Amino acid sequence: MTDATADKGQSQEWQQFSTMTEEVFAQSQKAFAQFIEGQQSGNVGMGSVKQIQQVVQDTMLAWMNNPIGFVESQVQLWNNYMTLWQRTMLGFMEGKPVSPLISPSKGDRRFKHEDWENMPLFDFIKQAYLLTADHITETINNLEHLDEKRSQQAAFYTRQFVAALSPSNFAATNPEVLRMMVESKGENLIKGMQNLIDDFKRGKGVLNIRMTDLEAFEVGKNIATTPGQVVYENETMQLIQYTPTTKKVYEKPVLIIPPWINKYYILDLQEKIHLLNTCLTKA
């Protein structure tokens, strides 16, 4: 490869990177605009925010009632940080991994990628987060001067807060995301920002995260296909009578009441292998 060819390749890569950066920035602006629109339209309820503020206030007051315990826990956390730093530097200088000071729980899938262990920087970030998360959680759980209800609320909000701060949730501190970014030349970031914009649009300014493909199923086409008709309805429910598939049927029908949390077609998900099909074919 000549120098001219190498320079041309580098120029193309730089141009692709610049284009990707501009696209990510443009998508970020759209996502932020969707968020602001939701705030201004009043779609974000403030009741839960006020409740969280009150829980935080009560938690801080309970924390301040035990200053000695607070200082002792902070000293212990700092000592753990120093031990982690020393182990990390030792492994870096010796060129081999050292036993971790703390490890994720068995069911924690956030740090399954091998780079969280094989790369010293991300191993340090992971362990520092786990130490901090355990410290915060243990401190909240051991607080005194809180009634049982407030203590449960503080523990719940703390778990959400700690989980949100996981380094796996941020591109700059997630080695798997960084690796994908290099391999896709930033395409994964662009798709991620587009998904974020769609989530804001669907929630009208509130983050409404999509867990499944919302266009994969259509009622009456590839889901809830069992023939039947609504024979009664009111503001609360609909009574559906399904069409028999046998010549004879029982005099008394079977009444099925699905859980309120589910759609009615929870019992009619896939043709021929659902409960309704069994009832109809068995008469």
Short mmCIF file of C-alpha atoms in Angstrom, two decimals:
data_model
loop_
_atom_site.label_atom_id
_atom_site.label_comp_id
_atom_site.label_asym_id
_atom_site.label_seq_id
_atom_site.Cartn_x
_atom_site.Cartn_y
_atom_site.Cartn_z
CA MET A 1 0.00 0.00 0.00
CA THR A 2 1.36 3.38 -1.01
CA ASP A 3 1.36 6.46 1.19
CA ALA A 4 -1.22 8.07 -1.09
CA THR A 5 -3.57 5.08 -0.72
CA ALA A 6 -3.16 5.09 3.06
CA ASP A 7 -3.84 8.83 3.23
CA LYS A 8 -6.95 8.38 1.10
CA GLY A 9 -8.22 5.61 3.36
CA GLN A 10 -7.64 7.70 6.45
CA SER A 11 -9.42 10.62 4.84
CA GLN A 12 -12.46 8.47 4.07
CA GLU A 13 -12.54 7.12 7.61
CA TRP A 14 -12.33 10.63 9.02
CA GLN A 15 -15.14 11.77 6.74
CA GLN A 16 -17.29 8.84 7.87
CA PHE A 17 -16.56 9.67 11.50
CA SER A 18 -17.46 13.32 10.97
CA THR A 19 -20.72 12.37 9.28
CA MET A 20 -21.57 9.98 12.10
CA THR A 21 -20.81 12.62 14.73
CA GLU A 22 -23.06 15.16 13.00
CA GLU A 23 -25.87 12.59 12.77
CA VAL A 24 -25.59 11.69 16.45
CA PHE A 25 -25.63 15.38 17.39
CA ALA A 26 -28.69 16.00 15.23
CA GLN A 27 -30.51 13.03 16.73
CA SER A 28 -29.59 14.22 20.24
CA GLN A 29 -31.15 17.61 19.53
CA LYS A 30 -34.36 15.93 18.38
CA ALA A 31 -34.50 13.78 21.51
CA PHE A 32 -33.96 16.82 23.74
CA ALA A 33 -36.67 18.73 21.88
CA GLN A 34 -39.12 15.88 22.46
CA PHE A 35 -38.28 15.89 26.16
CA ILE A 36 -38.76 19.67 26.49
CA GLU A 37 -42.05 19.49 24.61
CA GLY A 38 -43.35 16.93 27.10
CA GLN A 39 -42.28 19.09 30.04
CA GLN A 40 -44.00 22.19 28.64
CA SER A 41 -47.22 20.37 27.74
CA GLY A 42 -47.64 19.15 31.32
CA ASN A 43 -47.49 15.45 30.42
CA VAL A 44 -45.02 14.78 33.23
CA GLY A 45 -46.81 14.36 36.55
CA MET A 46 -45.20 16.04 39.55
CA GLY A 47 -46.88 13.90 42.22
CA SER A 48 -44.19 11.24 42.16
CA VAL A 49 -41.45 13.90 42.08
CA LYS A 50 -42.81 15.54 45.24
CA GLN A 51 -43.01 12.17 46.93
CA ILE A 52 -39.40 11.40 46.05
CA GLN A 53 -38.33 14.80 47.37
CA GLN A 54 -40.07 14.10 50.67
CA VAL A 55 -38.48 10.66 50.94
CA VAL A 56 -35.03 12.13 50.24
CA GLN A 57 -35.57 14.84 52.85
CA ASP A 58 -36.63 12.35 55.53
CA THR A 59 -33.73 10.07 54.62
CA MET A 60 -31.19 12.89 54.93
CA LEU A 61 -32.58 13.87 58.34
CA ALA A 62 -32.28 10.28 59.53
CA TRP A 63 -28.75 10.19 58.16
CA MET A 64 -27.78 13.34 60.05
CA ASN A 65 -29.04 11.84 63.32
CA ASN A 66 -26.12 9.40 63.24
CA PRO A 67 -23.04 11.48 62.25
CA ILE A 68 -20.55 9.01 63.73
CA GLY A 69 -21.97 6.11 61.75
CA PHE A 70 -21.95 8.27 58.62
CA VAL A 71 -18.27 9.16 59.02
CA GLU A 72 -17.31 5.55 59.76
CA SER A 73 -19.08 4.28 56.65
CA GLN A 74 -17.38 6.94 54.51
CA VAL A 75 -13.96 5.97 55.88
CA GLN A 76 -14.65 2.33 55.11
CA LEU A 77 -15.68 3.18 51.57
CA TRP A 78 -12.54 5.25 51.05
CA ASN A 79 -10.38 2.39 52.33
CA ASN A 80 -12.06 0.06 49.87
CA TYR A 81 -11.35 2.51 47.04
CA MET A 82 -7.67 2.64 48.00
CA THR A 83 -7.44 -1.15 48.18
CA LEU A 84 -9.08 -1.45 44.77
CA TRP A 85 -6.68 1.13 43.29
CA GLN A 86 -3.65 -0.70 44.69
CA ARG A 87 -4.83 -4.05 43.32
CA THR A 88 -5.55 -2.52 39.93
CA MET A 89 -2.11 -0.92 39.68
CA LEU A 90 -0.46 -4.16 40.83
CA GLY A 91 -2.20 -6.13 38.13
CA PHE A 92 -1.35 -3.48 35.54
CA MET A 93 2.36 -3.49 36.43
CA GLU A 94 2.61 -7.28 36.62
CA GLY A 95 0.61 -7.73 33.44
CA LYS A 96 -1.74 -10.31 34.92
CA PRO A 97 -5.15 -10.22 36.56
CA VAL A 98 -5.49 -10.12 40.35
CA SER A 99 -8.31 -11.46 42.46
CA PRO A 100 -11.23 -9.00 42.47
CA LEU A 101 -12.11 -7.08 45.60
CA ILE A 102 -15.79 -7.41 44.75
CA SER A 103 -17.68 -9.30 42.04
CA PRO A 104 -21.15 -8.93 40.51
CA SER A 105 -23.88 -11.16 41.88
CA LYS A 106 -24.52 -14.40 40.04
CA GLY A 107 -27.62 -13.15 38.25
CA ASP A 108 -26.18 -9.76 37.25
CA ARG A 109 -26.03 -9.72 33.44
CA ARG A 110 -24.76 -6.16 33.12
CA PHE A 111 -21.10 -7.17 33.29
CA LYS A 112 -21.14 -10.44 31.32
CA HIS A 113 -18.91 -9.19 28.52
CA GLU A 114 -15.32 -10.40 28.88
CA ASP A 115 -13.88 -6.89 28.58
CA TRP A 116 -15.26 -6.06 32.03
CA GLU A 117 -12.66 -8.47 33.43
CA ASN A 118 -9.90 -8.52 30.82
CA MET A 119 -9.41 -4.75 30.53
CA PRO A 120 -7.99 -3.21 33.76
CA LEU A 121 -9.68 0.16 33.25
CA PHE A 122 -13.19 -1.24 32.91
CA ASP A 123 -12.56 -3.81 35.61
CA PHE A 124 -11.67 -0.92 37.93
CA ILE A 125 -14.79 1.04 36.89
CA LYS A 126 -16.97 -2.02 37.46
CA GLN A 127 -15.60 -2.77 40.92
CA ALA A 128 -15.67 0.89 41.98
CA TYR A 129 -19.35 1.04 41.02
CA LEU A 130 -20.15 -2.19 42.87
CA LEU A 131 -18.41 -0.92 46.01
CA THR A 132 -20.33 2.35 45.83
CA ALA A 133 -23.64 0.63 45.12
CA ASP A 134 -23.24 -1.74 48.07
CA HIS A 135 -22.20 1.15 50.32
CA ILE A 136 -25.23 3.28 49.44
CA THR A 137 -27.68 0.38 49.64
CA GLU A 138 -26.34 -0.85 52.97
CA THR A 139 -26.36 2.65 54.42
CA ILE A 140 -30.00 3.23 53.48
CA ASN A 141 -31.07 -0.19 54.74
CA ASN A 142 -29.41 0.41 58.12
CA LEU A 143 -30.87 3.86 58.71
CA GLU A 144 -32.68 4.43 61.97
CA HIS A 145 -35.38 7.00 62.84
CA LEU A 146 -37.45 6.04 59.76
CA ASP A 147 -40.84 4.37 59.99
CA GLU A 148 -41.34 1.11 58.10
CA LYS A 149 -43.20 2.64 55.15
CA ARG A 150 -40.68 5.44 54.64
CA SER A 151 -37.82 2.97 55.01
CA GLN A 152 -39.29 0.78 52.26
CA GLN A 153 -39.75 3.80 50.00
CA ALA A 154 -36.18 4.95 50.59
CA ALA A 155 -34.86 1.47 49.82
CA PHE A 156 -36.93 1.28 46.62
CA TYR A 157 -35.84 4.66 45.26
CA THR A 158 -32.25 3.91 46.21
CA ARG A 159 -32.27 0.70 44.19
CA GLN A 160 -33.58 2.58 41.15
CA PHE A 161 -30.99 5.33 41.58
CA VAL A 162 -28.10 2.91 42.00
CA ALA A 163 -29.18 0.82 39.02
CA ALA A 164 -29.45 3.94 36.84
CA LEU A 165 -25.84 4.90 37.64
CA SER A 166 -24.40 1.59 36.45
CA PRO A 167 -21.45 2.14 34.06
CA SER A 168 -23.09 -0.32 31.70
CA ASN A 169 -25.76 2.33 31.04
CA PHE A 170 -23.31 4.86 29.59
CA ALA A 171 -21.56 4.49 26.25
CA ALA A 172 -18.28 6.02 27.46
CA THR A 173 -17.92 3.48 30.30
CA ASN A 174 -19.31 0.38 28.57
CA PRO A 175 -16.59 -1.57 26.72
CA GLU A 176 -19.15 -3.60 24.80
CA VAL A 177 -20.80 -0.46 23.41
CA LEU A 178 -17.42 1.05 22.55
CA ARG A 179 -16.40 -2.09 20.71
CA MET A 180 -19.67 -2.08 18.75
CA MET A 181 -19.19 1.60 18.00
CA VAL A 182 -15.82 0.92 16.42
CA GLU A 183 -17.08 -2.08 14.47
CA SER A 184 -20.20 -0.29 13.17
CA LYS A 185 -18.45 3.07 12.71
CA GLY A 186 -20.92 4.68 15.08
CA GLU A 187 -24.04 3.26 13.48
CA ASN A 188 -25.16 1.76 16.80
CA LEU A 189 -25.19 5.24 18.40
CA ILE A 190 -27.33 6.64 15.61
CA LYS A 191 -29.83 3.79 15.93
CA GLY A 192 -29.86 4.21 19.70
CA MET A 193 -30.65 7.91 19.44
CA GLN A 194 -33.43 7.19 16.95
CA ASN A 195 -34.92 4.68 19.38
CA LEU A 196 -34.74 7.31 22.13
CA ILE A 197 -36.58 9.81 19.93
CA ASP A 198 -39.26 7.24 19.14
CA ASP A 199 -39.67 6.48 22.85
CA PHE A 200 -40.18 10.19 23.60
CA LYS A 201 -42.66 10.56 20.74
CA ARG A 202 -44.66 7.55 21.88
CA GLY A 203 -44.78 8.92 25.42
CA LYS A 204 -45.50 12.50 24.27
CA GLY A 205 -42.37 13.83 25.92
CA VAL A 206 -42.23 11.16 28.62
CA LEU A 207 -39.71 8.35 28.16
CA ASN A 208 -41.84 5.35 27.16
CA ILE A 209 -39.31 2.60 26.51
CA ARG A 210 -40.32 0.04 23.91
CA MET A 211 -39.62 -3.50 25.08
CA THR A 212 -40.93 -5.30 21.97
CA ASP A 213 -41.64 -4.69 18.31
CA LEU A 214 -44.95 -2.82 18.43
CA GLU A 215 -45.66 -3.55 14.77
CA ALA A 216 -44.97 -7.29 14.88
CA PHE A 217 -48.57 -8.29 15.68
CA GLU A 218 -51.99 -7.18 14.50
CA VAL A 219 -55.16 -8.20 16.30
CA GLY A 220 -57.25 -10.44 14.07
CA LYS A 221 -54.42 -11.11 11.65
CA ASN A 222 -51.60 -12.95 13.44
CA ILE A 223 -52.92 -12.73 17.01
CA ALA A 224 -56.42 -13.17 18.48
CA THR A 225 -57.60 -14.96 15.32
CA THR A 226 -60.21 -17.24 16.89
CA PRO A 227 -63.65 -16.46 15.36
CA GLY A 228 -66.19 -14.99 17.74
CA GLN A 229 -68.32 -11.95 18.53
CA VAL A 230 -69.00 -9.53 21.35
CA VAL A 231 -72.41 -10.39 22.84
CA TYR A 232 -72.32 -7.90 25.72
CA GLU A 233 -70.22 -4.94 26.79
CA ASN A 234 -70.15 -2.07 29.24
CA GLU A 235 -67.58 0.52 30.36
CA THR A 236 -65.58 -2.14 32.20
CA MET A 237 -65.62 -5.29 30.09
CA GLN A 238 -66.64 -7.11 26.94
CA LEU A 239 -68.16 -10.59 26.84
CA ILE A 240 -66.94 -12.54 23.83
CA GLN A 241 -68.72 -15.66 22.58
CA TYR A 242 -66.41 -17.75 20.41
CA THR A 243 -67.79 -19.68 17.45
CA PRO A 244 -68.07 -23.46 18.10
CA THR A 245 -66.05 -25.81 15.91
CA THR A 246 -67.94 -29.02 16.73
CA LYS A 247 -71.47 -30.23 15.93
CA LYS A 248 -72.37 -30.64 19.59
CA VAL A 249 -71.55 -28.40 22.52
CA TYR A 250 -72.22 -28.52 26.26
CA GLU A 251 -75.37 -26.84 27.52
CA LYS A 252 -73.46 -24.77 30.06
CA PRO A 253 -70.69 -22.63 28.54
CA VAL A 254 -67.23 -22.17 30.00
CA LEU A 255 -66.67 -18.66 31.35
CA ILE A 256 -63.03 -17.56 31.24
CA ILE A 257 -61.96 -14.34 32.98
CA PRO A 258 -58.35 -13.48 32.09
CA PRO A 259 -56.20 -11.42 34.49
CA TRP A 260 -57.07 -7.72 34.35
CA ILE A 261 -53.45 -6.85 33.70
CA ASN A 262 -53.50 -8.78 30.40
CA LYS A 263 -55.27 -8.18 27.11
CA TYR A 264 -58.19 -10.49 26.35
CA TYR A 265 -56.16 -12.29 23.70
CA ILE A 266 -53.64 -13.56 26.27
CA LEU A 267 -55.51 -16.88 25.80
CA ASP A 268 -55.50 -16.55 22.00
CA LEU A 269 -51.87 -15.85 21.14
CA GLN A 270 -51.05 -18.43 18.51
CA GLU A 271 -53.34 -20.42 16.27
CA LYS A 272 -54.10 -24.03 17.27
CA ILE A 273 -51.91 -24.10 20.38
CA HIS A 274 -53.82 -21.86 22.78
CA LEU A 275 -56.42 -22.52 25.49
CA LEU A 276 -59.39 -21.28 23.48
CA ASN A 277 -58.61 -23.69 20.65
CA THR A 278 -58.46 -26.57 23.13
CA CYS A 279 -61.85 -25.64 24.61
CA LEU A 280 -63.50 -25.25 21.22
CA THR A 281 -62.16 -28.46 19.68
CA LYS A 282 -63.05 -30.49 22.78
CA ALA A 283 -66.61 -29.11 22.71
#
